[in-house]
XYZ file of C-alpha atoms in Angstrom:
656
model
C -0.021 -0.072 0.065
C 1.100 3.579 -0.705
C -0.029 6.910 0.811
C -1.006 9.521 -1.602
C -1.392 13.104 -0.225
C -3.320 15.846 -2.296
C -1.619 18.990 -1.153
C -4.112 21.706 -2.110
C -6.988 19.721 -1.048
C -5.253 18.336 2.141
C -6.529 14.965 1.627
C -4.608 11.719 2.462
C -5.664 8.263 1.154
C -4.064 4.986 1.194
C -4.188 2.738 -2.227
C -2.700 -0.332 -3.480
C 0.857 0.115 -5.287
C 0.470 0.341 -8.914
C -2.918 2.232 -8.845
C -2.892 5.335 -11.271
C -2.806 8.701 -9.906
C -6.258 9.150 -11.748
C -7.924 6.337 -9.810
C -6.275 7.884 -6.550
C -8.071 11.200 -7.396
C -11.332 9.453 -7.906
C -11.041 7.425 -4.838
C -10.308 10.620 -2.824
C -13.575 12.222 -4.113
C -11.821 14.793 -6.344
C -13.051 15.617 -9.870
C -10.199 14.802 -12.473
C -10.953 16.193 -16.025
C -10.379 13.225 -18.400
C -12.592 13.642 -21.439
C -10.327 11.056 -23.241
C -11.295 8.358 -20.643
C -7.787 7.994 -19.498
C -6.156 7.218 -22.648
C -3.497 9.677 -22.543
C -4.538 11.752 -25.432
C -6.261 14.962 -24.113
C -3.466 16.293 -21.734
C -6.049 17.614 -19.281
C -5.175 15.513 -16.292
C -1.827 17.066 -15.815
C -0.633 17.001 -12.191
C 2.581 17.263 -10.336
C 3.781 14.244 -8.421
C 6.405 14.994 -6.086
C 7.142 18.228 -8.023
C 7.071 16.524 -11.455
C 4.531 17.100 -14.055
C 2.810 13.888 -15.385
C -0.202 12.813 -16.943
C -2.549 11.394 -14.083
C -4.009 8.730 -16.157
C -0.538 7.226 -17.579
C 1.032 7.394 -14.115
C 1.317 4.617 -11.488
C 1.668 5.315 -7.708
C 4.974 3.127 -6.811
C 5.382 4.603 -3.327
C 4.225 7.433 -0.797
C 3.854 10.657 -2.832
C 2.279 14.019 -2.946
C 0.134 15.123 -5.850
C -0.458 18.835 -6.742
C -3.459 19.416 -8.935
C -3.465 22.943 -10.825
C -5.892 25.116 -9.119
C -7.503 24.988 -5.438
C -9.634 22.643 -3.888
C -10.274 20.526 -7.061
C -13.859 19.867 -6.183
C -16.415 20.249 -8.783
C -19.756 22.112 -8.979
C -22.118 19.155 -8.383
C -25.879 20.203 -8.282
C -27.594 18.047 -5.825
C -30.841 20.040 -5.445
C -33.755 20.825 -7.948
C -37.088 21.767 -8.593
C -39.353 20.319 -5.941
C -43.135 19.900 -5.547
C -45.583 18.742 -2.903
C -46.254 14.976 -3.012
C -48.957 12.951 -1.328
C -47.060 10.583 0.791
C -48.319 6.945 -0.386
C -45.133 5.013 -0.208
C -44.546 1.424 -1.435
C -42.728 0.875 1.828
C -45.131 0.846 4.875
C -44.523 0.489 8.401
C -46.897 -0.469 11.305
C -46.765 -2.002 14.790
C -48.168 -5.568 15.438
C -48.789 -7.806 18.337
C -47.642 -11.328 18.182
C -50.536 -12.745 20.420
C -50.298 -16.361 21.528
C -52.642 -18.451 19.550
C -55.636 -20.049 21.467
C -56.014 -23.670 21.826
C -57.194 -25.484 18.710
C -56.173 -22.535 16.526
C -55.879 -23.802 12.847
C -53.960 -20.631 11.602
C -50.152 -20.764 11.385
C -48.023 -18.212 12.941
C -47.209 -16.825 9.414
C -50.883 -16.584 8.488
C -51.793 -14.779 11.798
C -48.726 -12.474 10.824
C -50.002 -11.712 7.507
C -53.507 -11.093 8.522
C -52.305 -8.553 11.191
C -49.998 -6.748 8.638
C -52.381 -6.374 5.540
C -55.597 -5.766 7.711
C -57.295 -9.128 6.702
C -60.601 -9.164 8.919
C -60.990 -11.927 11.377
C -64.615 -12.742 9.880
C -62.818 -14.123 6.855
C -62.192 -17.697 6.492
C -58.520 -18.624 6.236
C -59.297 -20.401 3.036
C -60.608 -17.313 1.335
C -57.311 -15.487 2.041
C -54.967 -15.535 -0.951
C -51.710 -15.852 0.852
C -50.002 -16.861 -2.443
C -49.853 -13.135 -3.272
C -47.697 -12.417 -0.259
C -44.186 -13.792 -0.528
C -43.540 -16.355 2.308
C -40.395 -15.822 4.279
C -39.569 -19.224 5.648
C -36.785 -18.086 7.803
C -38.900 -15.343 9.274
C -41.955 -17.586 9.735
C -39.735 -19.963 11.663
C -38.551 -17.263 14.085
C -42.083 -16.068 14.928
C -42.550 -18.321 17.989
C -39.263 -17.201 19.657
C -39.932 -13.596 18.660
C -43.552 -13.652 20.274
C -42.016 -15.384 23.385
C -39.609 -12.633 23.848
C -41.742 -9.805 23.207
C -45.309 -9.311 21.610
C -44.763 -6.010 20.173
C -42.924 -5.566 16.873
C -42.576 -3.160 13.996
C -43.033 -4.338 10.557
C -41.730 -2.918 7.381
C -43.539 -4.414 4.308
C -44.782 -3.706 0.911
C -47.702 -4.728 -0.903
C -46.119 -8.216 -2.081
C -43.637 -8.872 0.796
C -42.908 -8.521 4.521
C -39.442 -7.207 4.457
C -38.551 -7.088 8.155
C -39.741 -7.803 11.905
C -38.106 -5.298 14.194
C -38.169 -4.973 17.918
C -39.781 -1.812 19.366
C -36.775 0.030 21.183
C -36.452 2.965 23.423
C -38.086 6.230 22.120
C -35.893 9.421 22.301
C -37.155 13.029 21.293
C -33.929 14.153 19.884
C -33.407 11.059 17.526
C -34.642 10.128 14.046
C -36.689 7.310 15.579
C -39.623 7.457 17.942
C -43.254 7.853 17.112
C -43.769 8.024 13.216
C -46.347 10.002 11.151
C -48.924 7.465 11.810
C -48.403 7.317 15.586
C -46.456 4.073 15.398
C -43.512 3.619 17.721
C -40.217 2.082 16.551
C -36.666 2.990 15.418
C -35.537 4.549 11.979
C -36.572 2.890 8.631
C -34.944 4.677 5.626
C -35.102 4.862 1.945
C -32.407 6.305 -0.351
C -32.575 7.859 -4.032
C -29.586 7.593 -6.303
C -28.893 9.832 -9.516
C -26.506 7.770 -11.265
C -24.782 10.420 -13.661
C -22.346 10.088 -16.305
C -20.029 12.502 -14.200
C -21.344 12.495 -10.760
C -23.477 10.326 -8.416
C -25.759 11.899 -5.944
C -27.540 10.082 -3.204
C -30.247 11.198 -0.923
C -31.586 9.581 2.252
C -35.218 9.825 3.086
C -37.112 8.964 6.278
C -39.041 5.788 5.254
C -42.107 6.578 7.702
C -42.466 10.458 6.873
C -40.719 11.106 3.405
C -38.533 13.646 4.940
C -35.129 14.620 3.337
C -32.405 13.738 5.903
C -29.241 14.014 3.947
C -27.529 14.297 0.522
C -24.114 13.044 -0.518
C -22.308 13.308 -3.942
C -19.212 11.803 -5.555
C -17.605 11.533 -8.863
C -18.493 8.577 -11.057
C -15.512 6.306 -10.979
C -16.206 5.002 -14.572
C -14.593 8.296 -15.687
C -11.353 6.678 -15.848
C -12.654 4.066 -18.494
C -14.277 6.797 -20.693
C -15.376 10.273 -20.386
C -18.837 9.809 -21.963
C -21.235 6.963 -22.437
C -20.011 5.947 -25.951
C -16.386 5.363 -24.554
C -17.679 3.411 -21.670
C -20.188 1.209 -23.742
C -16.948 0.534 -26.046
C -14.886 -0.330 -23.083
C -17.631 -2.825 -21.913
C -17.821 -4.313 -25.349
C -14.148 -5.073 -25.179
C -13.545 -5.981 -21.609
C -16.906 -6.883 -20.271
C -19.343 -4.984 -17.831
C -17.998 -6.201 -14.312
C -15.371 -3.554 -13.930
C -17.712 -0.768 -14.699
C -20.629 -2.171 -12.515
C -18.513 -3.020 -9.602
C -16.856 0.280 -9.309
C -20.069 2.064 -9.393
C -21.728 -0.273 -6.787
C -18.809 0.566 -4.536
C -19.213 4.275 -4.793
C -23.142 3.830 -4.243
C -22.326 1.766 -1.164
C -19.878 4.511 0.200
C -22.481 7.331 -0.609
C -25.050 5.215 1.581
C -22.743 4.953 4.291
C -22.035 8.595 4.341
C -25.698 9.324 4.181
C -26.278 7.364 7.420
C -23.495 9.038 9.076
C -24.789 12.520 8.072
C -28.094 11.910 10.000
C -25.803 12.814 12.917
C -27.362 10.308 14.942
C -25.109 7.514 13.710
C -21.652 6.282 14.652
C -19.007 6.302 11.797
C -19.733 2.579 11.365
C -22.602 1.104 9.438
C -22.946 -2.171 11.782
C -24.137 -0.186 14.904
C -27.660 -1.373 14.941
C -26.801 -4.998 14.639
C -24.679 -4.880 17.802
C -27.314 -3.382 19.703
C -29.803 -6.048 18.776
C -27.320 -8.783 19.581
C -27.119 -7.497 22.975
C -30.967 -7.182 23.090
C -31.533 -10.749 22.155
C -28.972 -12.399 24.190
C -29.737 -10.374 27.370
C -33.507 -10.691 26.574
C -33.972 -7.059 27.540
C -34.986 -4.224 25.554
C -32.287 -1.749 24.459
C -32.767 1.947 25.451
C -30.508 3.036 22.586
C -30.399 2.411 18.726
C -27.638 3.213 16.278
C -28.874 3.221 12.489
C -26.733 1.455 9.860
C -27.135 1.018 6.100
C -29.101 -2.333 7.093
C -31.886 0.155 8.073
C -32.404 1.328 4.286
C -35.155 -0.924 3.035
C -35.368 0.714 -0.581
C -33.117 2.327 -3.026
C -34.438 3.976 -6.126
C -32.064 4.638 -9.086
C -32.218 6.696 -12.037
C -29.590 7.125 -14.744
C -29.324 7.265 -18.575
C -29.793 3.982 -20.514
C -26.044 3.322 -20.691
C -25.477 4.034 -17.084
C -28.456 1.878 -16.193
C -27.328 -1.093 -18.243
C -23.644 -0.969 -17.015
C -24.950 -0.673 -13.418
C -27.028 -3.830 -13.916
C -24.400 -5.733 -15.835
C -26.071 -5.689 -19.058
C -23.768 -6.030 -22.315
C -24.549 -2.824 -24.080
C -24.188 -4.316 -27.523
C -27.676 -3.138 -28.518
C -26.954 0.452 -27.421
C -23.753 0.709 -29.360
C -25.175 -0.277 -32.756
C -28.066 1.128 -34.652
C -31.094 1.321 -33.990
C -29.680 1.790 -30.466
C -32.348 -0.179 -28.696
C -32.419 -0.833 -24.956
C -31.949 -4.337 -23.789
C -34.593 -3.587 -20.865
C -37.004 -0.662 -20.821
C -39.513 -1.213 -18.269
C -39.461 -0.366 -14.570
C -37.808 -3.010 -12.398
C -38.123 -4.029 -8.773
C -35.053 -6.036 -7.805
C -33.298 -7.298 -4.762
C -30.664 -4.840 -4.021
C -28.099 -7.344 -2.630
C -28.196 -9.172 -5.957
C -26.656 -6.126 -7.537
C -23.987 -5.415 -4.860
C -26.053 -2.829 -3.059
C -25.307 -3.161 0.743
C -28.751 -2.311 2.567
C -31.167 -4.521 4.386
C -30.747 -8.061 3.248
C -34.291 -8.043 1.716
C -33.901 -4.392 0.640
C -35.462 -3.594 -2.849
C -33.980 -1.695 -5.628
C -36.528 0.319 -7.869
C -35.566 1.592 -11.351
C -37.585 3.882 -13.422
C -38.474 2.889 -17.058
C -36.018 3.797 -20.086
C -37.902 5.518 -22.801
C -36.079 4.662 -25.928
C -32.498 4.722 -27.219
C -30.343 6.761 -25.057
C -33.387 8.444 -23.345
C -33.245 6.591 -19.972
C -34.560 6.232 -16.465
C -33.118 9.778 -15.671
C -35.451 11.376 -18.139
C -38.263 9.270 -16.679
C -37.264 10.868 -13.489
C -37.376 14.293 -14.925
C -40.989 13.547 -16.125
C -42.006 12.384 -12.730
C -40.768 15.484 -11.070
C -42.310 17.767 -13.628
C -45.420 15.872 -14.444
C -45.599 17.326 -18.089
C -48.205 14.543 -18.556
C -50.614 16.248 -16.276
C -50.427 19.743 -17.496
C -52.962 21.637 -19.669
C -50.124 23.943 -20.814
C -47.528 22.854 -23.374
C -44.004 22.607 -21.940
C -40.622 21.578 -23.197
C -37.930 19.966 -21.057
C -34.375 20.011 -22.109
C -31.440 18.306 -20.331
C -28.334 19.367 -22.185
C -25.264 17.008 -22.293
C -23.437 14.729 -24.626
C -26.824 13.637 -25.574
C -29.631 16.213 -25.047
C -32.851 14.648 -24.040
C -36.032 16.509 -24.577
C -39.769 15.982 -23.886
C -42.492 18.038 -25.346
C -46.210 18.133 -24.977
C -48.866 18.228 -22.154
C -51.622 15.784 -20.947
C -53.009 15.443 -24.340
C -49.792 13.784 -25.609
C -45.944 13.784 -25.087
C -42.971 13.137 -27.566
C -39.435 12.741 -26.692
C -36.044 12.755 -28.571
C -32.424 12.724 -27.918
C -29.914 14.979 -29.936
C -26.351 13.672 -30.321
C -24.892 17.136 -29.379
C -21.579 16.006 -28.292
C -19.392 16.832 -25.185
C -18.512 20.261 -26.122
C -20.615 21.895 -23.444
C -19.126 19.374 -20.896
C -15.369 20.546 -21.546
C -14.342 17.777 -24.045
C -13.185 18.486 -27.667
C -12.413 22.324 -26.645
C -9.078 23.226 -26.421
C -9.339 25.000 -23.058
C -12.524 23.228 -22.099
C -13.248 21.624 -18.610
C -16.162 20.796 -16.381
C -17.604 22.955 -13.494
C -14.581 22.931 -11.331
C -12.785 25.625 -9.334
C -11.105 27.906 -11.583
C -13.466 27.233 -14.631
C -14.508 30.354 -16.305
C -18.258 30.203 -15.898
C -19.445 33.600 -17.197
C -18.002 35.935 -19.805
C -19.271 39.604 -20.667
C -17.786 42.215 -23.217
C -18.658 45.663 -21.862
C -17.052 49.224 -22.629
C -14.368 47.589 -24.821
C -13.080 45.208 -21.945
C -13.484 41.528 -21.383
C -14.679 40.609 -18.107
C -15.216 37.094 -16.536
C -15.905 35.178 -13.337
C -14.524 31.819 -12.151
C -16.048 29.115 -10.121
C -14.823 29.675 -6.565
C -13.047 32.899 -7.469
C -10.074 31.016 -8.249
C -7.428 32.031 -10.817
C -8.606 30.773 -14.394
C -7.924 27.197 -15.464
C -10.222 26.822 -18.372
C -13.671 27.328 -20.058
C -16.681 25.358 -18.667
C -19.969 24.936 -20.632
C -21.779 28.100 -19.464
C -18.409 30.262 -20.054
C -18.170 28.730 -23.411
C -21.758 29.775 -24.493
C -21.031 33.378 -23.066
C -17.729 33.704 -24.773
C -19.077 32.841 -28.208
C -22.175 35.032 -27.674
C -20.017 37.995 -26.821
C -17.610 37.352 -29.479
C -20.639 37.640 -31.858
C -21.804 40.640 -30.060
C -18.351 42.346 -30.358
C -18.005 41.781 -34.256
C -15.107 39.319 -33.770
C -17.157 36.363 -34.980
C -19.014 36.190 -37.989
C -22.409 34.610 -38.450
C -20.997 31.682 -40.488
C -18.659 30.900 -37.663
C -15.297 32.512 -38.990
C -13.452 33.813 -36.169
C -11.625 37.294 -36.578
C -9.960 37.964 -33.258
C -7.671 40.910 -34.140
C -5.019 39.236 -32.167
C -1.579 37.840 -33.149
C -3.209 34.666 -34.356
C -6.621 35.641 -36.000
C -8.039 32.199 -35.717
C -7.448 32.104 -31.848
C -8.946 34.494 -29.375
C -6.917 34.788 -26.036
C -9.418 35.648 -23.292
C -6.865 35.030 -20.466
C -3.128 35.699 -20.984
C -0.825 32.933 -19.534
C 0.451 35.203 -16.785
C -2.908 35.493 -15.233
C -4.019 31.924 -15.219
C -3.125 29.264 -12.445
C -0.521 27.572 -14.590
C 1.743 30.554 -14.534
C 2.507 29.873 -10.842
C 3.200 26.221 -11.762
C 5.664 27.145 -14.497
C 7.689 29.515 -12.083
C 7.789 26.842 -9.390
C 9.144 23.982 -11.619
C 12.799 22.982 -11.530
C 14.747 22.507 -14.672
C 14.310 18.717 -14.446
C 10.513 19.231 -14.018
C 10.502 21.351 -17.248
C 12.240 18.639 -18.970
C 9.761 16.219 -17.705
C 6.783 18.471 -19.032
C 8.078 18.523 -22.270
C 8.501 14.801 -22.651
C 4.907 14.556 -21.222
C 3.459 16.819 -23.790
C 5.460 15.115 -26.672
C 4.110 11.659 -25.556
C 0.490 13.339 -25.577
C 1.052 14.505 -29.132
C 2.106 11.142 -30.295
C -0.860 9.835 -28.980
C -2.861 11.540 -31.475
C -4.328 14.704 -29.467
C -3.007 17.198 -31.796
C -2.010 20.576 -30.446
C -2.035 20.428 -26.521
C -3.235 23.667 -24.801
C -0.216 23.487 -22.554
C 1.776 24.130 -25.813
C 0.129 27.698 -26.104
C 1.726 29.154 -23.060
C -1.248 27.920 -20.813
C -3.554 30.859 -21.519
C -7.317 30.518 -21.579
C -8.267 30.970 -25.434
C -10.793 29.872 -27.962
C -9.763 28.408 -31.399
C -11.613 28.275 -34.895
C -11.840 24.524 -34.436
C -13.471 25.269 -30.847
C -16.121 27.250 -32.638
C -16.905 24.352 -35.032
C -17.341 22.065 -32.097
C -20.022 24.577 -30.477
C -21.598 25.021 -33.873
C -22.092 21.087 -34.232
C -23.289 20.892 -30.622
C -25.892 23.705 -30.912
C -27.059 22.862 -34.174
C -27.827 19.335 -33.132
C -29.976 20.696 -30.146
C -31.741 23.333 -32.247
C -32.675 21.004 -34.975
C -34.074 18.362 -32.232
C -36.299 21.116 -30.957
C -37.741 22.032 -34.363
C -38.393 18.455 -35.623
C -39.846 17.598 -32.185
C -42.324 20.748 -32.517
C -42.998 19.587 -35.973
C -43.731 15.909 -34.770
C -46.407 17.411 -32.122
C -47.811 20.102 -34.784
C -46.815 22.612 -32.004
C -45.637 26.343 -33.010
C -42.857 27.905 -30.904
C -45.370 30.421 -29.444
C -47.450 27.596 -28.024
C -44.897 26.607 -25.683
C -45.510 28.268 -22.427
C -42.583 26.954 -20.172
C -39.133 25.617 -21.005
C -37.652 23.608 -18.364
C -33.814 23.607 -18.354
C -32.724 20.466 -16.342
C -29.282 19.616 -15.083
C -26.254 21.228 -13.855
C -25.273 22.872 -17.152
C -28.856 24.190 -17.702
C -28.806 25.601 -14.228
C -26.007 27.921 -14.927
C -26.273 28.769 -18.577
C -27.573 32.192 -19.738
C -30.782 31.761 -21.721
C -30.089 35.157 -23.464
C -26.668 33.990 -24.734
C -27.898 30.514 -25.496
C -30.481 32.257 -27.977
C -27.987 34.515 -29.293
C -25.736 31.617 -30.499
C -29.044 29.945 -31.850
C -28.991 26.885 -29.211
C -32.686 27.775 -28.281
C -35.168 29.990 -30.008
C -35.126 33.767 -29.192
C -38.935 33.258 -28.187
C -37.863 30.805 -25.398
C -35.689 33.188 -23.407
C -38.580 34.539 -21.158
C -40.183 31.231 -20.782
C -36.975 29.416 -19.535
C -37.332 27.799 -15.988
C -34.156 26.364 -14.582
C -35.101 23.238 -12.402
C -31.770 21.922 -11.561
C -31.357 18.012 -10.667
C -34.838 17.117 -11.415
C -33.968 13.432 -12.185
C -32.776 13.051 -8.655
C -36.011 14.646 -7.445
C -37.888 12.288 -9.551
C -36.111 9.292 -7.983
C -37.171 10.459 -4.625
C -40.896 10.828 -5.448
C -40.538 7.183 -6.847
C -40.160 6.333 -3.205
C -42.807 8.649 -1.898
C -45.703 7.803 -3.940
C -46.276 4.558 -5.705
C -49.167 5.489 -7.488
C -47.184 8.437 -9.452
C -44.464 5.781 -10.030
C -46.990 3.592 -11.850
C -48.492 6.599 -13.535
C -45.112 7.444 -15.142
C -44.713 3.920 -16.402
C -47.980 4.300 -18.550
C -46.917 7.700 -19.597
C -43.743 6.495 -20.763
C -45.363 3.702 -22.591
C -47.718 6.107 -24.306
C -45.071 8.757 -25.277
C -44.072 9.101 -28.818
C -40.322 8.748 -29.746
C -38.537 10.572 -32.559
C -35.415 9.110 -33.786
C -33.441 11.889 -35.280
C -31.000 9.806 -37.100
C -33.653 8.110 -39.044
C -35.446 11.360 -39.574
C -35.087 12.221 -43.420
C -35.457 16.019 -42.565
C -32.846 16.069 -39.928
C -29.665 16.547 -42.100
C -31.181 19.684 -43.756
C -32.600 21.111 -40.375
C -29.093 20.600 -38.802
C -27.235 22.289 -41.596
C -29.742 25.106 -41.402
C -28.859 25.533 -37.710
C -25.070 25.579 -38.051
C -24.647 29.322 -38.366
C -25.120 32.225 -36.025
C -27.960 33.786 -37.884
C -30.206 34.796 -34.784
């Protein structure tokens, strides 16, 4: 084992010798920028290991070392909250108190039948033969323990669903200052939890809910460890096709388990171990006395709902993504699922359930179903459009009279990939740009020295170049600078890299040169570090923006045509996800990403996929309604649409 200390973040972790520096960053909860998926071709993961500049993805940790990442506090802007609405609390997971009474002499009913009657409210005047016990899953182990449980204590708390009794728990002491006690129905008992997981391509966000009240208790987020195998879903699907799905699924399962453990700790009622409750219960049973204390653990989580795009969904489940990698890009599974969490490596209660919302079609996955569940466009009279902008931009258009969805292959430009100085929303990323009184102004995330351009800053810069007359409507850049095809926004001496250069020894400078030469040989072309580390925009970058925005704009126009809807009829445009939350709607319209008529209709709703995952736990009826809405939704496959190419070409320019 070797210890890795991240200097600026003041984080120390221990990892096996031979682990890459990139993997060490991910395990430390940091946010390495690796759009090439760790292939060593983009040069964006440059770090200093013991003072020497190296590519994190190509460097193995052989001994204890110190790692310095350009910029400060390398933690990304992870959006964990979003639009929320009132939801009637009608969960699938239910909790009640039952009394295990001693049977009378000559009683025909078994211990299990008596428990089922108590839990599901079957009236005593019904004959046992009339009760369909077959619809309730029989837990042989639990049934066999009922005599002993009844002898120990007649009062028990039951966690159950419509199909299954999940657990029978002893009633423990009631404390006013704890998360357990009297629940919303007046039932006594200790804590029962549920958790919602938004499995994103870049980040994974988890939410802990009180299973008896639906109250939000904690939120936790981490970077998706699959980034080291591919910066986008296409790269990860290709990795799975070549190497199998086990590595990709297990690394995500491990991270989700860490998130669940952190959520339990964040209740501030639990110790920093997940086995607390078990220890208390053992003492209770062995001593045959009730415990006055209770310590929650991950085994007190009885349901986990999970949303993600179709590729993330398949890789998590270990499904070989061949059908997604080749036309017509059909999911292997589309319906909603209720699975045993333990079968998929999720460490909660042994009988805990894993709920997955339905995939819609193609790359439009369960995360978009989560967005629909949060927004309920299917119930509205008004016509609305939902946009979740990313490498694949998903959109849903319509109202209660009908919905249509499509996915535009907009590419990763707005997520930092394929842009020379592009990056994700990390500290030091330029997130907003303005040209005023002949001067260029910008802000960075965290107020740090500039490192690069994130998506919102990229849109602002292109829009302001148009406004300043430095960018033609056909996309030709005339910067008026030394290189007319490159616009330097931030000179090298003002970036974070200037300090790195000043602190490098001659040996380190030599190492850097070799590193960049290696990078060029790997086919990455010109590295941003060869341009003296300023923050700039190239003619090629402009082209990438044109391709991305044209795909989205064409998707919007063809979806409108599909539903026979005019732009003016749309009353609300929902921008979902982290990128949409920080993007300027005015500048998005200026570059032609969205119609100008949408600007005043835009409502940023944040991480609504995660909100949808929570609602799936809070109301079982709404969850089933979304299944029907998805089943009846129209799907527009842009690649198969004969008008797409012409529409796409029409949207390439900056004519608006």
